[in-house]
Tab-separated table of C-alpha atoms in Angstrom:
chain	number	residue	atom	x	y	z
A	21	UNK	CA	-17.630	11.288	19.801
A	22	UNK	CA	-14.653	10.564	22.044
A	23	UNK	CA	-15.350	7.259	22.489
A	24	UNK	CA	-16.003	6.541	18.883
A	25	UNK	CA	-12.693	7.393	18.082
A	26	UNK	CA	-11.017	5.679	21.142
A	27	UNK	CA	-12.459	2.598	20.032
A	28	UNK	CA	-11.921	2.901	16.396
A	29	UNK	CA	-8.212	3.974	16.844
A	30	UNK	CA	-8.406	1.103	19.222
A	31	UNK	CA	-9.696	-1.279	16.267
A	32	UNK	CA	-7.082	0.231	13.974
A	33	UNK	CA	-3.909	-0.666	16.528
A	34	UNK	CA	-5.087	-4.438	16.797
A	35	UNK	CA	-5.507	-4.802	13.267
A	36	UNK	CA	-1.646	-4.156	12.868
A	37	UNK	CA	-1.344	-7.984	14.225
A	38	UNK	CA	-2.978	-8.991	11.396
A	39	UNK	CA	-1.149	-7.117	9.190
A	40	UNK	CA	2.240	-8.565	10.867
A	41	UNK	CA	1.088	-12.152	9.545
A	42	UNK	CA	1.101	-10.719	5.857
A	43	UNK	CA	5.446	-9.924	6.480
A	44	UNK	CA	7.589	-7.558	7.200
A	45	UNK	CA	6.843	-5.157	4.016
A	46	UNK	CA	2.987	-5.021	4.804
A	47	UNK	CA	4.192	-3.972	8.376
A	48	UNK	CA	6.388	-1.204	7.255
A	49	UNK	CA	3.863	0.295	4.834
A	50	UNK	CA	0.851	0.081	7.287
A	51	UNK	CA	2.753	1.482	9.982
A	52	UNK	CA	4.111	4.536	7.398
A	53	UNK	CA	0.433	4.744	5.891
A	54	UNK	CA	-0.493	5.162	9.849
A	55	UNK	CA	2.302	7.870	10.423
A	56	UNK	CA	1.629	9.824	7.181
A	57	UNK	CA	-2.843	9.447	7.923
A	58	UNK	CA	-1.650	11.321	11.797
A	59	UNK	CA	0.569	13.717	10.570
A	60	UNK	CA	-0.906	15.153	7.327
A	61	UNK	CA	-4.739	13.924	7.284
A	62	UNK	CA	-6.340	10.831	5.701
A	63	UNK	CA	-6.745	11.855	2.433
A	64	UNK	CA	-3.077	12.802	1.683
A	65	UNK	CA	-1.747	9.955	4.245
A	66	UNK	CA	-3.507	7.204	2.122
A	67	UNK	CA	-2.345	8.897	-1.321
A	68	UNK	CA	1.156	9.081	-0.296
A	69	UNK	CA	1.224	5.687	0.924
A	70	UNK	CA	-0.256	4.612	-2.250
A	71	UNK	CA	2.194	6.543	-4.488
A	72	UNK	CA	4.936	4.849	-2.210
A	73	UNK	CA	3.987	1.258	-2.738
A	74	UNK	CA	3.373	1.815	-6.241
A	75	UNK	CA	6.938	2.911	-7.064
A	76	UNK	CA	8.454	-0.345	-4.562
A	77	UNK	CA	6.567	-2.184	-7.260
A	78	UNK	CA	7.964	-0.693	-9.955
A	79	UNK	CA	10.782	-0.594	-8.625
A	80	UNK	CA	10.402	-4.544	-7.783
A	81	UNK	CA	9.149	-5.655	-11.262
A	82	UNK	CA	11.589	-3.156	-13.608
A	83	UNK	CA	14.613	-4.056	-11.561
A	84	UNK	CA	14.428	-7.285	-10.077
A	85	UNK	CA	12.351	-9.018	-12.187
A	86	UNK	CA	13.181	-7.562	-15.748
A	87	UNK	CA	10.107	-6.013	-17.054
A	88	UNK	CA	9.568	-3.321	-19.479
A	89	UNK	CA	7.736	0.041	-17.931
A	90	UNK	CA	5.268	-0.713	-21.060
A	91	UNK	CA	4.142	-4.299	-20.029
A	92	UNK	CA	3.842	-3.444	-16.529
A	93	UNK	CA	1.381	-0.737	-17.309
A	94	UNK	CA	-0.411	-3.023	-19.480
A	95	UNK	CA	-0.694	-5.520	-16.721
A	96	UNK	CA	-2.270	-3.104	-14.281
A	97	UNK	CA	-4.478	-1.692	-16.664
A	98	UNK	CA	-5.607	-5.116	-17.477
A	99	UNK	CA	-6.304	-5.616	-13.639
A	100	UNK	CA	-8.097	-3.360	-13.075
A	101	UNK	CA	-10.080	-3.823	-16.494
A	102	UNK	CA	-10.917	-7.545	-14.465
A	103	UNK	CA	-8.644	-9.522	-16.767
A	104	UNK	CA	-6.045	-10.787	-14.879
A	105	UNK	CA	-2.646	-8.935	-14.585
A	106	UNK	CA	-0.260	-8.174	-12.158
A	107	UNK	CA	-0.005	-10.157	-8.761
């Protein structure tokens, strides 16, 4: 079982390179997503990372981009309907 997890924590690690290619924000919120996964379990790690880079989005799209709480709901509703929707 050891070993399993050696080399799956191993697999984990190297896939941070890849995740370096996608910029620096992908970085930060795979590396936090790691942190939280160690330090309070998977399920809650992943769910708090989640809840995290859903609110930078909002906070993106409201702010920076000028659009209303309402449309941006209906865009990721529409998403995940498989219509389109929010990049």
């Amino acid at each position: 079982m050891a070993v399993i997890m050696i080399f799956t924590g191993w697999k984990m690690i190297m896939g941070l390179l890849h995740v370096a290619h996608q910029g620096q924000y992908a970085m930060i919120l795979a590396t936090l997503c790691a942190l939280l996964v160690y330090k309070l379990g998977i399920f809650e790690g992943l769910l708090l990372a989640l809840a995290m880079h859903g609110i930078v989005n909002y906070i993106v799209l409201y702010h920076v981009h000028n659009i209303k709480t309402r449309t941006i709901i209906k865009k990721y509703l529409e998403r995940f309907a498989g219509e389109g929707g929010v990049d």
